[in-house]
Amino acid sequence: MKTLTVQITAELQVPDDWEVVEHASGIRALKIGNKFIDFDIEPVATEDDVPEPVWSDDDAELGSKILDCVVDLESAMEMEPGD
């Protein structure tokens, strides 16, 4: 068995009223109104080996197979003031 490490970094420009808070579960979460948002991975796939393929999560069985391989997952959020 091999180990695949996937590192994903995303930068979002968000409205000033969205905030990063400590959730009761112990994680940092994005708070939008009365909703708490955490980020996770969702595998997407395509059968087309072309420059601009259509990627989708339509193959739920394949997605589940991939997610079953995840042994550890961390996400981190940091809010920086805008310009």
XYZ file of C-alpha atoms in Angstrom:
83
model
C 0.000 0.000 0.000
C 1.280 3.497 -0.882
C 0.550 6.817 0.808
C -0.802 9.698 -1.287
C -0.662 13.144 0.308
C -2.985 15.778 -1.185
C -2.444 19.357 -0.082
C -5.158 21.831 -1.043
C -4.920 25.563 -0.400
C -7.755 27.874 -1.371
C -7.989 31.637 -1.004
C -11.485 33.145 -1.001
C -12.486 36.802 -1.140
C -15.453 36.933 1.248
C -17.905 39.589 2.481
C -16.928 41.503 5.628
C -19.773 39.985 7.679
C -18.434 36.411 7.288
C -16.152 35.396 10.141
C -13.965 32.540 11.320
C -15.055 31.333 14.765
C -14.270 28.584 17.249
C -17.075 26.026 16.918
C -18.284 24.102 19.992
C -16.836 20.928 18.414
C -13.337 22.363 18.823
C -12.677 23.289 15.186
C -12.368 26.675 13.536
C -15.297 27.203 11.193
C -16.489 29.864 8.804
C -19.678 31.471 10.124
C -22.171 32.868 7.633
C -25.335 34.069 9.350
C -26.441 31.171 11.577
C -24.539 28.508 9.570
C -21.107 27.055 10.366
C -19.047 25.915 7.385
C -16.077 23.536 7.361
C -14.113 22.510 4.281
C -13.601 18.926 3.228
C -12.427 17.165 0.089
C -14.758 15.921 -2.598
C -13.190 13.902 -5.383
C -14.292 14.676 -8.931
C -13.583 12.597 -12.032
C -13.643 12.694 -15.816
C -13.157 10.110 -18.565
C -12.031 12.749 -21.056
C -8.292 13.294 -21.577
C -8.743 16.666 -23.316
C -7.557 20.205 -22.457
C -10.909 21.290 -20.965
C -12.727 18.206 -19.660
C -15.940 18.213 -17.661
C -15.232 17.099 -14.076
C -18.068 15.820 -11.884
C -18.865 13.926 -8.718
C -21.524 11.840 -10.507
C -19.719 8.533 -9.852
C -20.714 8.180 -6.186
C -19.272 4.669 -5.954
C -15.824 5.835 -7.106
C -16.000 8.872 -4.823
C -16.845 6.654 -1.850
C -14.012 4.292 -2.741
C -11.552 7.194 -2.718
C -12.914 8.726 0.513
C -12.713 5.324 2.209
C -8.928 5.566 1.729
C -8.673 8.802 3.750
C -6.985 8.058 7.077
C -6.411 11.644 8.235
C -7.826 15.000 7.224
C -7.123 18.481 8.545
C -8.333 21.872 7.483
C -7.227 25.249 8.769
C -8.824 28.659 8.362
C -7.419 32.100 8.887
C -9.203 35.368 8.171
C -7.135 38.361 7.027
C -8.505 41.875 6.859
C -9.280 43.202 3.396
C -7.840 46.256 1.671
